[in-house]
Amino acid sequence: MLPYLAANPTVFIAVVFVLGLLVGSFLNVVIHRLPIMLEKQWTDQCKLLLEDSENADSSDTNTENKEQDNSYNLIWPGSHCPGCKQEIRAWQNIPVISYLFLRGKCSNCKQKISARYPLVELISGLLAGGVAMHFGVTTQTLFALLFLWSLISLTLIDVDHQLLPDNITLPLLWLGLIANLFGQFVSIEDAVCGAIGGYLSLWLVYWAFKLLTGKEGMGYGDFKLLAALGAWFGYQLLPLIILLSAFVGAVVGISMIVIKGRDKEIPIPFGPYLAAAGFIAMLWGDTLVSSYLQFAGLQ
């Protein structure tokens, strides 16, 4: 199968594109449910720490409710309409196609379905196809796809909740180290230095900003995400990733203030810009750095 796909790159890209659509459907579940699951977990932990009297009672009713709360995960309950609660059938859950066939509405109650669901699926498919085109039939493609889908989840969770969950950032960091243990993108030495440098660079910026202003300029999730990017692509690309993310973040932030009148005191999540910069670095990082060095006469 692999020799056939290697000899027919168009077929390989098409297969990965379809796979990206399917994974994008699951990413919608992760983006919606993971923050809810974490909030439930944190609430339960707070109740335990405070020795909540209601939780201390071991009545059958409370035990049943607790079991119901703990059963909420990425798999159960099945997908359903948030309005009428009707279960979404398999044919209604085909990426992009079902949304178009249903005209963006629930088949039962006709409540409007957010266009973000098919957009996430389509973006996941298109970017996955781009990754397949760039790396070809290699193990790099497999690792790069996992990297891409993690970034999509982190981006939209951060946009919605200003949260970069450890459940994704830490496995992403370890996966980068594992990939480079076999030299997929950089040497393991560069990967370890990149992870350390990525975390410390934003950690130092965080504390410098806090000491100067008394405010927190970013969250610890940003440190972990940049550490993960460093683990994937080494310390050499960290300056490029930081510059790209800062530039895009500044442009978007200023534009939102000027055009939409957004309150400048409202925090803007930095994770999406780091994610975008990391994806660009994966595909064109070395080319961009080499072009800059040649332009500056340093190479």
PDB file of C-alpha atoms in Angstrom:
ATOM      1  CA  MET A   1       0.000   0.000   0.000  1.00  0.00           C
ATOM      2  CA  LEU A   2       2.736   2.451   0.972  1.00  0.00           C
ATOM      3  CA  PRO A   3       4.713   1.905  -2.264  1.00  0.00           C
ATOM      4  CA  TYR A   4       1.516   2.571  -4.222  1.00  0.00           C
ATOM      5  CA  LEU A   5       0.853   5.807  -2.298  1.00  0.00           C
ATOM      6  CA  ALA A   6       4.483   6.871  -2.721  1.00  0.00           C
ATOM      7  CA  ALA A   7       4.180   6.319  -6.474  1.00  0.00           C
ATOM      8  CA  ASN A   8       0.855   8.196  -6.588  1.00  0.00           C
ATOM      9  CA  PRO A   9       1.236  11.349  -4.459  1.00  0.00           C
ATOM     10  CA  THR A  10      -2.129  12.750  -5.565  1.00  0.00           C
ATOM     11  CA  VAL A  11      -3.893   9.683  -4.186  1.00  0.00           C
ATOM     12  CA  PHE A  12      -1.896   9.964  -0.954  1.00  0.00           C
ATOM     13  CA  ILE A  13      -2.828  13.626  -0.519  1.00  0.00           C
ATOM     14  CA  ALA A  14      -6.495  12.820  -1.193  1.00  0.00           C
ATOM     15  CA  VAL A  15      -6.457  10.017   1.403  1.00  0.00           C
ATOM     16  CA  VAL A  16      -4.874  12.281   4.007  1.00  0.00           C
ATOM     17  CA  PHE A  17      -7.362  15.046   3.158  1.00  0.00           C
ATOM     18  CA  VAL A  18     -10.300  12.707   3.830  1.00  0.00           C
ATOM     19  CA  LEU A  19      -8.612  11.507   7.010  1.00  0.00           C
ATOM     20  CA  GLY A  20      -8.218  15.144   8.042  1.00  0.00           C
ATOM     21  CA  LEU A  21     -11.943  15.735   7.542  1.00  0.00           C
ATOM     22  CA  LEU A  22     -12.786  12.772   9.771  1.00  0.00           C
ATOM     23  CA  VAL A  23     -10.311  13.793  12.455  1.00  0.00           C
ATOM     24  CA  GLY A  24     -11.660  17.361  12.241  1.00  0.00           C
ATOM     25  CA  SER A  25     -15.075  16.027  13.237  1.00  0.00           C
ATOM     26  CA  PHE A  26     -13.514  14.496  16.348  1.00  0.00           C
ATOM     27  CA  LEU A  27     -11.587  17.695  17.054  1.00  0.00           C
ATOM     28  CA  ASN A  28     -14.917  19.514  17.300  1.00  0.00           C
ATOM     29  CA  VAL A  29     -15.812  17.126  20.116  1.00  0.00           C
ATOM     30  CA  VAL A  30     -12.481  17.698  21.859  1.00  0.00           C
ATOM     31  CA  ILE A  31     -12.761  21.477  21.553  1.00  0.00           C
ATOM     32  CA  HIS A  32     -16.268  21.491  23.015  1.00  0.00           C
ATOM     33  CA  ARG A  33     -16.028  18.786  25.665  1.00  0.00           C
ATOM     34  CA  LEU A  34     -12.494  18.911  27.065  1.00  0.00           C
ATOM     35  CA  PRO A  35     -12.955  22.307  28.804  1.00  0.00           C
ATOM     36  CA  ILE A  36     -16.255  21.072  30.272  1.00  0.00           C
ATOM     37  CA  MET A  37     -14.577  17.905  31.530  1.00  0.00           C
ATOM     38  CA  LEU A  38     -11.746  19.925  33.088  1.00  0.00           C
ATOM     39  CA  GLU A  39     -14.189  22.322  34.744  1.00  0.00           C
ATOM     40  CA  LYS A  40     -16.087  19.387  36.252  1.00  0.00           C
ATOM     41  CA  GLN A  41     -12.832  17.883  37.462  1.00  0.00           C
ATOM     42  CA  TRP A  42     -11.678  21.143  39.039  1.00  0.00           C
ATOM     43  CA  THR A  43     -15.073  21.672  40.679  1.00  0.00           C
ATOM     44  CA  ASP A  44     -14.989  18.195  42.202  1.00  0.00           C
ATOM     45  CA  GLN A  45     -11.467  18.769  43.488  1.00  0.00           C
ATOM     46  CA  CYS A  46     -12.482  22.087  45.073  1.00  0.00           C
ATOM     47  CA  LYS A  47     -15.449  20.431  46.763  1.00  0.00           C
ATOM     48  CA  LEU A  48     -13.180  17.751  48.185  1.00  0.00           C
ATOM     49  CA  LEU A  49     -10.707  20.312  49.472  1.00  0.00           C
ATOM     50  CA  LEU A  50     -13.463  22.340  51.094  1.00  0.00           C
ATOM     51  CA  GLU A  51     -15.030  19.182  52.522  1.00  0.00           C
ATOM     52  CA  ASP A  52     -18.377  20.120  51.099  1.00  0.00           C
ATOM     53  CA  SER A  53     -21.093  18.754  53.339  1.00  0.00           C
ATOM     54  CA  GLU A  54     -23.240  17.612  50.429  1.00  0.00           C
ATOM     55  CA  ASN A  55     -20.434  15.519  48.976  1.00  0.00           C
ATOM     56  CA  ALA A  56     -19.708  14.101  52.413  1.00  0.00           C
ATOM     57  CA  ASP A  57     -23.167  12.468  52.415  1.00  0.00           C
ATOM     58  CA  SER A  58     -23.014   9.027  50.872  1.00  0.00           C
ATOM     59  CA  SER A  59     -26.650   8.808  49.840  1.00  0.00           C
ATOM     60  CA  ASP A  60     -27.613   6.731  46.806  1.00  0.00           C
ATOM     61  CA  THR A  61     -28.859   9.856  45.014  1.00  0.00           C
ATOM     62  CA  ASN A  62     -25.560  11.703  45.352  1.00  0.00           C
ATOM     63  CA  THR A  63     -23.615   8.602  44.350  1.00  0.00           C
ATOM     64  CA  GLU A  64     -25.759   8.196  41.235  1.00  0.00           C
ATOM     65  CA  ASN A  65     -25.339  11.869  40.283  1.00  0.00           C
ATOM     66  CA  LYS A  66     -21.588  11.614  40.779  1.00  0.00           C
ATOM     67  CA  GLU A  67     -21.431   8.571  38.521  1.00  0.00           C
ATOM     68  CA  GLN A  68     -23.423  10.436  35.875  1.00  0.00           C
ATOM     69  CA  ASP A  69     -21.062  13.422  36.067  1.00  0.00           C
ATOM     70  CA  ASN A  70     -17.973  11.199  35.777  1.00  0.00           C
ATOM     71  CA  SER A  71     -19.403   9.415  32.750  1.00  0.00           C
ATOM     72  CA  TYR A  72     -19.205  12.571  30.623  1.00  0.00           C
ATOM     73  CA  ASN A  73     -16.197  12.217  28.346  1.00  0.00           C
ATOM     74  CA  LEU A  74     -15.066  12.505  24.732  1.00  0.00           C
ATOM     75  CA  ILE A  75     -16.987   9.375  23.762  1.00  0.00           C
ATOM     76  CA  TRP A  76     -20.167   9.451  25.854  1.00  0.00           C
ATOM     77  CA  PRO A  77     -22.823  10.740  25.510  1.00  0.00           C
ATOM     78  CA  GLY A  78     -23.113  10.500  21.741  1.00  0.00           C
ATOM     79  CA  SER A  79     -23.395  13.609  19.602  1.00  0.00           C
ATOM     80  CA  HIS A  80     -26.811  15.222  19.821  1.00  0.00           C
ATOM     81  CA  CYS A  81     -28.603  18.445  18.988  1.00  0.00           C
ATOM     82  CA  PRO A  82     -28.151  20.971  21.826  1.00  0.00           C
ATOM     83  CA  GLY A  83     -31.716  22.176  21.276  1.00  0.00           C
ATOM     84  CA  CYS A  84     -33.990  19.132  21.029  1.00  0.00           C
ATOM     85  CA  LYS A  85     -31.365  16.592  22.308  1.00  0.00           C
ATOM     86  CA  GLN A  86     -32.018  14.271  19.378  1.00  0.00           C
ATOM     87  CA  GLU A  87     -29.122  11.926  18.744  1.00  0.00           C
ATOM     88  CA  ILE A  88     -27.195  12.683  15.581  1.00  0.00           C
ATOM     89  CA  ARG A  89     -27.222   9.657  13.283  1.00  0.00           C
ATOM     90  CA  ALA A  90     -24.149   8.454  11.424  1.00  0.00           C
ATOM     91  CA  TRP A  91     -25.316   9.794   8.069  1.00  0.00           C
ATOM     92  CA  GLN A  92     -25.885  13.195   9.696  1.00  0.00           C
ATOM     93  CA  ASN A  93     -22.317  13.263  10.966  1.00  0.00           C
ATOM     94  CA  ILE A  94     -20.412  13.017   7.683  1.00  0.00           C
ATOM     95  CA  PRO A  95     -17.838  15.855   7.712  1.00  0.00           C
ATOM     96  CA  VAL A  96     -18.929  18.953   5.749  1.00  0.00           C
ATOM     97  CA  ILE A  97     -21.320  16.991   3.487  1.00  0.00           C
ATOM     98  CA  SER A  98     -23.953  16.432   6.185  1.00  0.00           C
ATOM     99  CA  TYR A  99     -23.888  20.117   7.114  1.00  0.00           C
ATOM    100  CA  LEU A 100     -24.528  21.103   3.503  1.00  0.00           C
ATOM    101  CA  PHE A 101     -27.203  18.428   3.044  1.00  0.00           C
ATOM    102  CA  LEU A 102     -29.032  19.568   6.198  1.00  0.00           C
ATOM    103  CA  ARG A 103     -28.552  23.211   5.180  1.00  0.00           C
ATOM    104  CA  GLY A 104     -26.930  23.975   8.495  1.00  0.00           C
ATOM    105  CA  LYS A 105     -29.964  23.009  10.583  1.00  0.00           C
ATOM    106  CA  CYS A 106     -31.003  20.175  12.876  1.00  0.00           C
ATOM    107  CA  SER A 107     -33.109  17.642  10.972  1.00  0.00           C
ATOM    108  CA  ASN A 108     -35.613  17.511  13.828  1.00  0.00           C
ATOM    109  CA  CYS A 109     -36.047  20.937  15.448  1.00  0.00           C
ATOM    110  CA  LYS A 110     -34.453  23.007  12.646  1.00  0.00           C
ATOM    111  CA  GLN A 111     -32.200  24.824  15.096  1.00  0.00           C
ATOM    112  CA  LYS A 112     -29.245  26.411  13.329  1.00  0.00           C
ATOM    113  CA  ILE A 113     -25.959  24.517  13.526  1.00  0.00           C
ATOM    114  CA  SER A 114     -22.841  26.632  13.939  1.00  0.00           C
ATOM    115  CA  ALA A 115     -20.836  26.968  10.736  1.00  0.00           C
ATOM    116  CA  ARG A 116     -17.692  26.512  12.803  1.00  0.00           C
ATOM    117  CA  TYR A 117     -18.159  22.734  12.840  1.00  0.00           C
ATOM    118  CA  PRO A 118     -17.744  22.208   9.087  1.00  0.00           C
ATOM    119  CA  LEU A 119     -15.075  24.924   8.974  1.00  0.00           C
ATOM    120  CA  VAL A 120     -12.956  23.074  11.539  1.00  0.00           C
ATOM    121  CA  GLU A 121     -13.397  19.869   9.543  1.00  0.00           C
ATOM    122  CA  LEU A 122     -12.485  21.585   6.284  1.00  0.00           C
ATOM    123  CA  ILE A 123      -9.465  23.374   7.755  1.00  0.00           C
ATOM    124  CA  SER A 124      -8.289  20.122   9.313  1.00  0.00           C
ATOM    125  CA  GLY A 125      -8.598  18.357   5.954  1.00  0.00           C
ATOM    126  CA  LEU A 126      -6.944  21.087   3.896  1.00  0.00           C
ATOM    127  CA  LEU A 127      -4.014  21.576   6.258  1.00  0.00           C
ATOM    128  CA  ALA A 128      -3.571  17.810   6.563  1.00  0.00           C
ATOM    129  CA  GLY A 129      -3.433  17.611   2.768  1.00  0.00           C
ATOM    130  CA  GLY A 130      -0.841  20.391   2.771  1.00  0.00           C
ATOM    131  CA  VAL A 131       1.263  18.470   5.289  1.00  0.00           C
ATOM    132  CA  ALA A 132       1.042  15.332   3.129  1.00  0.00           C
ATOM    133  CA  MET A 133       2.083  17.328   0.074  1.00  0.00           C
ATOM    134  CA  HIS A 134       5.060  18.811   1.905  1.00  0.00           C
ATOM    135  CA  PHE A 135       6.469  15.705   3.591  1.00  0.00           C
ATOM    136  CA  GLY A 136       5.218  12.941   1.284  1.00  0.00           C
ATOM    137  CA  VAL A 137       4.859   9.308   2.337  1.00  0.00           C
ATOM    138  CA  THR A 138       7.183   9.471   5.350  1.00  0.00           C
ATOM    139  CA  THR A 139       7.011   9.063   9.106  1.00  0.00           C
ATOM    140  CA  GLN A 140       7.417  12.841   9.269  1.00  0.00           C
ATOM    141  CA  THR A 141       3.926  13.162   7.836  1.00  0.00           C
ATOM    142  CA  LEU A 142       2.485  10.996  10.622  1.00  0.00           C
ATOM    143  CA  PHE A 143       4.146  13.058  13.336  1.00  0.00           C
ATOM    144  CA  ALA A 144       3.319  16.335  11.574  1.00  0.00           C
ATOM    145  CA  LEU A 145      -0.379  15.405  11.364  1.00  0.00           C
ATOM    146  CA  LEU A 146      -0.521  14.702  15.096  1.00  0.00           C
ATOM    147  CA  PHE A 147       1.217  18.032  15.655  1.00  0.00           C
ATOM    148  CA  LEU A 148      -1.253  19.847  13.382  1.00  0.00           C
ATOM    149  CA  TRP A 149      -4.376  18.391  14.963  1.00  0.00           C
ATOM    150  CA  SER A 150      -3.098  19.198  18.444  1.00  0.00           C
ATOM    151  CA  LEU A 151      -2.554  22.820  17.397  1.00  0.00           C
ATOM    152  CA  ILE A 152      -6.071  23.116  15.969  1.00  0.00           C
ATOM    153  CA  SER A 153      -7.571  21.888  19.249  1.00  0.00           C
ATOM    154  CA  LEU A 154      -5.395  24.188  21.349  1.00  0.00           C
ATOM    155  CA  THR A 155      -6.128  27.198  19.151  1.00  0.00           C
ATOM    156  CA  LEU A 156      -9.902  27.015  19.402  1.00  0.00           C
ATOM    157  CA  ILE A 157      -9.955  26.046  23.083  1.00  0.00           C
ATOM    158  CA  ASP A 158      -7.775  29.076  23.812  1.00  0.00           C
ATOM    159  CA  VAL A 159     -10.033  31.311  21.719  1.00  0.00           C
ATOM    160  CA  ASP A 160     -13.128  30.065  23.560  1.00  0.00           C
ATOM    161  CA  HIS A 161     -11.804  29.782  27.110  1.00  0.00           C
ATOM    162  CA  GLN A 162      -8.335  31.395  27.199  1.00  0.00           C
ATOM    163  CA  LEU A 163      -7.031  28.001  28.245  1.00  0.00           C
ATOM    164  CA  LEU A 164      -4.258  25.768  26.912  1.00  0.00           C
ATOM    165  CA  PRO A 165      -4.933  22.425  28.641  1.00  0.00           C
ATOM    166  CA  ASP A 166      -2.034  20.395  29.993  1.00  0.00           C
ATOM    167  CA  ASN A 167      -3.912  17.379  28.618  1.00  0.00           C
ATOM    168  CA  ILE A 168      -2.756  18.494  25.153  1.00  0.00           C
ATOM    169  CA  THR A 169       0.337  20.679  25.636  1.00  0.00           C
ATOM    170  CA  LEU A 170       2.316  18.194  27.743  1.00  0.00           C
ATOM    171  CA  PRO A 171       1.701  15.149  25.500  1.00  0.00           C
ATOM    172  CA  LEU A 172       2.559  17.403  22.547  1.00  0.00           C
ATOM    173  CA  LEU A 173       5.884  18.273  24.181  1.00  0.00           C
ATOM    174  CA  TRP A 174       6.720  14.626  24.869  1.00  0.00           C
ATOM    175  CA  LEU A 175       5.649  13.604  21.367  1.00  0.00           C
ATOM    176  CA  GLY A 176       8.073  16.169  19.927  1.00  0.00           C
ATOM    177  CA  LEU A 177      10.899  14.732  21.996  1.00  0.00           C
ATOM    178  CA  ILE A 178       9.973  11.185  20.949  1.00  0.00           C
ATOM    179  CA  ALA A 179       9.850  12.188  17.279  1.00  0.00           C
ATOM    180  CA  ASN A 180      13.268  13.794  17.491  1.00  0.00           C
ATOM    181  CA  LEU A 181      14.680  10.870  19.421  1.00  0.00           C
ATOM    182  CA  PHE A 182      14.616   9.344  15.934  1.00  0.00           C
ATOM    183  CA  GLY A 183      15.761  12.573  14.267  1.00  0.00           C
ATOM    184  CA  GLN A 184      12.489  13.331  12.502  1.00  0.00           C
ATOM    185  CA  PHE A 185      12.888  17.128  12.503  1.00  0.00           C
ATOM    186  CA  VAL A 186      15.991  18.007  14.541  1.00  0.00           C
ATOM    187  CA  SER A 187      18.493  16.181  16.725  1.00  0.00           C
ATOM    188  CA  ILE A 188      17.398  15.134  20.215  1.00  0.00           C
ATOM    189  CA  GLU A 189      19.968  17.537  21.697  1.00  0.00           C
ATOM    190  CA  ASP A 190      18.460  20.482  19.801  1.00  0.00           C
ATOM    191  CA  ALA A 191      14.963  19.328  20.808  1.00  0.00           C
ATOM    192  CA  VAL A 192      15.792  19.217  24.519  1.00  0.00           C
ATOM    193  CA  CYS A 193      17.481  22.630  24.334  1.00  0.00           C
ATOM    194  CA  GLY A 194      14.448  23.922  22.415  1.00  0.00           C
ATOM    195  CA  ALA A 195      12.031  22.700  25.074  1.00  0.00           C
ATOM    196  CA  ILE A 196      14.058  24.309  27.844  1.00  0.00           C
ATOM    197  CA  GLY A 197      14.591  27.530  25.903  1.00  0.00           C
ATOM    198  CA  GLY A 198      10.956  27.760  24.854  1.00  0.00           C
ATOM    199  CA  TYR A 199       9.667  27.510  28.393  1.00  0.00           C
ATOM    200  CA  LEU A 200      12.260  29.794  29.983  1.00  0.00           C
ATOM    201  CA  SER A 201      12.002  32.532  27.343  1.00  0.00           C
ATOM    202  CA  LEU A 202       8.315  33.232  27.972  1.00  0.00           C
ATOM    203  CA  TRP A 203       8.713  32.551  31.701  1.00  0.00           C
ATOM    204  CA  LEU A 204      11.276  35.351  31.890  1.00  0.00           C
ATOM    205  CA  VAL A 205       9.072  37.688  29.830  1.00  0.00           C
ATOM    206  CA  TYR A 206       6.137  36.876  32.126  1.00  0.00           C
ATOM    207  CA  TRP A 207       8.006  37.759  35.305  1.00  0.00           C
ATOM    208  CA  ALA A 208       9.659  40.849  33.816  1.00  0.00           C
ATOM    209  CA  PHE A 209       6.230  42.154  32.732  1.00  0.00           C
ATOM    210  CA  LYS A 210       4.700  41.317  36.105  1.00  0.00           C
ATOM    211  CA  LEU A 211       7.460  43.044  38.058  1.00  0.00           C
ATOM    212  CA  LEU A 212       7.182  46.160  35.891  1.00  0.00           C
ATOM    213  CA  THR A 213       3.390  46.435  35.690  1.00  0.00           C
ATOM    214  CA  GLY A 214       2.036  44.269  38.482  1.00  0.00           C
ATOM    215  CA  LYS A 215      -0.082  42.405  35.903  1.00  0.00           C
ATOM    216  CA  GLU A 216       0.103  38.973  34.352  1.00  0.00           C
ATOM    217  CA  GLY A 217       0.768  39.289  30.634  1.00  0.00           C
ATOM    218  CA  MET A 218       0.223  35.625  29.714  1.00  0.00           C
ATOM    219  CA  GLY A 219      -0.561  32.250  31.197  1.00  0.00           C
ATOM    220  CA  TYR A 220       1.620  29.257  31.987  1.00  0.00           C
ATOM    221  CA  GLY A 221      -0.028  27.363  29.143  1.00  0.00           C
ATOM    222  CA  ASP A 222       1.801  29.660  26.717  1.00  0.00           C
ATOM    223  CA  PHE A 223       5.139  28.677  28.282  1.00  0.00           C
ATOM    224  CA  LYS A 224       4.309  24.988  27.855  1.00  0.00           C
ATOM    225  CA  LEU A 225       3.155  25.432  24.264  1.00  0.00           C
ATOM    226  CA  LEU A 226       6.355  27.244  23.271  1.00  0.00           C
ATOM    227  CA  ALA A 227       8.338  24.545  25.080  1.00  0.00           C
ATOM    228  CA  ALA A 228       6.491  21.977  22.959  1.00  0.00           C
ATOM    229  CA  LEU A 229       7.303  23.899  19.776  1.00  0.00           C
ATOM    230  CA  GLY A 230      10.937  24.003  20.826  1.00  0.00           C
ATOM    231  CA  ALA A 231      10.864  20.254  21.438  1.00  0.00           C
ATOM    232  CA  TRP A 232       9.584  19.721  17.898  1.00  0.00           C
ATOM    233  CA  PHE A 233      11.803  22.094  15.937  1.00  0.00           C
ATOM    234  CA  GLY A 234      14.769  22.877  18.173  1.00  0.00           C
ATOM    235  CA  TYR A 235      16.076  26.033  19.740  1.00  0.00           C
ATOM    236  CA  GLN A 236      17.174  27.407  16.355  1.00  0.00           C
ATOM    237  CA  LEU A 237      13.609  28.204  15.266  1.00  0.00           C
ATOM    238  CA  LEU A 238      12.454  29.673  18.591  1.00  0.00           C
ATOM    239  CA  PRO A 239      13.351  33.283  17.632  1.00  0.00           C
ATOM    240  CA  LEU A 240      11.387  32.928  14.383  1.00  0.00           C
ATOM    241  CA  ILE A 241       8.355  31.449  16.187  1.00  0.00           C
ATOM    242  CA  ILE A 242       8.388  34.170  18.834  1.00  0.00           C
ATOM    243  CA  LEU A 243       8.765  36.967  16.275  1.00  0.00           C
ATOM    244  CA  LEU A 244       6.018  35.606  14.018  1.00  0.00           C
ATOM    245  CA  SER A 245       3.568  35.061  16.877  1.00  0.00           C
ATOM    246  CA  ALA A 246       4.282  38.465  18.432  1.00  0.00           C
ATOM    247  CA  PHE A 247       3.928  40.259  15.100  1.00  0.00           C
ATOM    248  CA  VAL A 248       0.654  38.563  14.159  1.00  0.00           C
ATOM    249  CA  GLY A 249      -0.693  38.968  17.683  1.00  0.00           C
ATOM    250  CA  ALA A 250       0.131  42.676  17.701  1.00  0.00           C
ATOM    251  CA  VAL A 251      -1.466  43.252  14.282  1.00  0.00           C
ATOM    252  CA  VAL A 252      -4.646  41.374  15.194  1.00  0.00           C
ATOM    253  CA  GLY A 253      -4.889  42.985  18.619  1.00  0.00           C
ATOM    254  CA  ILE A 254      -4.455  46.533  17.320  1.00  0.00           C
ATOM    255  CA  SER A 255      -6.899  45.865  14.488  1.00  0.00           C
ATOM    256  CA  MET A 256      -9.556  44.633  16.919  1.00  0.00           C
ATOM    257  CA  ILE A 257      -9.121  47.731  19.059  1.00  0.00           C
ATOM    258  CA  VAL A 258      -9.233  50.149  16.111  1.00  0.00           C
ATOM    259  CA  ILE A 259     -11.885  48.459  13.955  1.00  0.00           C
ATOM    260  CA  LYS A 260     -14.157  46.799  16.500  1.00  0.00           C
ATOM    261  CA  GLY A 261     -13.486  49.076  19.438  1.00  0.00           C
ATOM    262  CA  ARG A 262     -12.397  46.169  21.636  1.00  0.00           C
ATOM    263  CA  ASP A 263     -11.467  47.146  25.169  1.00  0.00           C
ATOM    264  CA  LYS A 264      -7.676  47.058  25.339  1.00  0.00           C
ATOM    265  CA  GLU A 265      -7.923  45.784  28.919  1.00  0.00           C
ATOM    266  CA  ILE A 266      -9.605  42.573  27.722  1.00  0.00           C
ATOM    267  CA  PRO A 267      -6.910  39.893  27.419  1.00  0.00           C
ATOM    268  CA  ILE A 268      -6.233  38.370  24.011  1.00  0.00           C
ATOM    269  CA  PRO A 269      -5.201  34.695  23.939  1.00  0.00           C
ATOM    270  CA  PHE A 270      -1.633  34.259  22.718  1.00  0.00           C
ATOM    271  CA  GLY A 271      -1.896  30.516  22.063  1.00  0.00           C
ATOM    272  CA  PRO A 272      -3.441  30.797  18.567  1.00  0.00           C
ATOM    273  CA  TYR A 273      -0.553  32.986  17.381  1.00  0.00           C
ATOM    274  CA  LEU A 274       2.021  30.593  18.806  1.00  0.00           C
ATOM    275  CA  ALA A 275       0.199  27.722  17.113  1.00  0.00           C
ATOM    276  CA  ALA A 276       0.116  29.503  13.749  1.00  0.00           C
ATOM    277  CA  ALA A 277       3.801  30.408  14.038  1.00  0.00           C
ATOM    278  CA  GLY A 278       4.635  26.808  14.971  1.00  0.00           C
ATOM    279  CA  PHE A 279       2.817  25.453  11.919  1.00  0.00           C
ATOM    280  CA  ILE A 280       4.595  27.933   9.634  1.00  0.00           C
ATOM    281  CA  ALA A 281       7.919  27.010  11.223  1.00  0.00           C
ATOM    282  CA  MET A 282       7.258  23.315  10.599  1.00  0.00           C
ATOM    283  CA  LEU A 283       6.735  23.818   6.875  1.00  0.00           C
ATOM    284  CA  TRP A 284       8.928  26.791   5.999  1.00  0.00           C
ATOM    285  CA  GLY A 285      10.969  27.647   9.100  1.00  0.00           C
ATOM    286  CA  ASP A 286      14.375  26.668   7.750  1.00  0.00           C
ATOM    287  CA  THR A 287      13.661  28.420   4.437  1.00  0.00           C
ATOM    288  CA  LEU A 288      12.594  31.637   6.180  1.00  0.00           C
ATOM    289  CA  VAL A 289      15.638  31.674   8.449  1.00  0.00           C
ATOM    290  CA  SER A 290      17.991  30.936   5.535  1.00  0.00           C
ATOM    291  CA  SER A 291      16.392  33.665   3.401  1.00  0.00           C
ATOM    292  CA  TYR A 292      16.748  36.202   6.200  1.00  0.00           C
ATOM    293  CA  LEU A 293      20.399  35.318   6.795  1.00  0.00           C
ATOM    294  CA  GLN A 294      21.147  35.671   3.095  1.00  0.00           C
ATOM    295  CA  PHE A 295      19.282  39.006   2.980  1.00  0.00           C
ATOM    296  CA  ALA A 296      21.251  40.243   5.987  1.00  0.00           C
ATOM    297  CA  GLY A 297      24.505  39.064   4.449  1.00  0.00           C
ATOM    298  CA  LEU A 298      25.156  36.659   7.304  1.00  0.00           C
ATOM    299  CA  GLN A 299      25.221  33.522   5.176  1.00  0.00           C
TER     300      GLN A 299
END
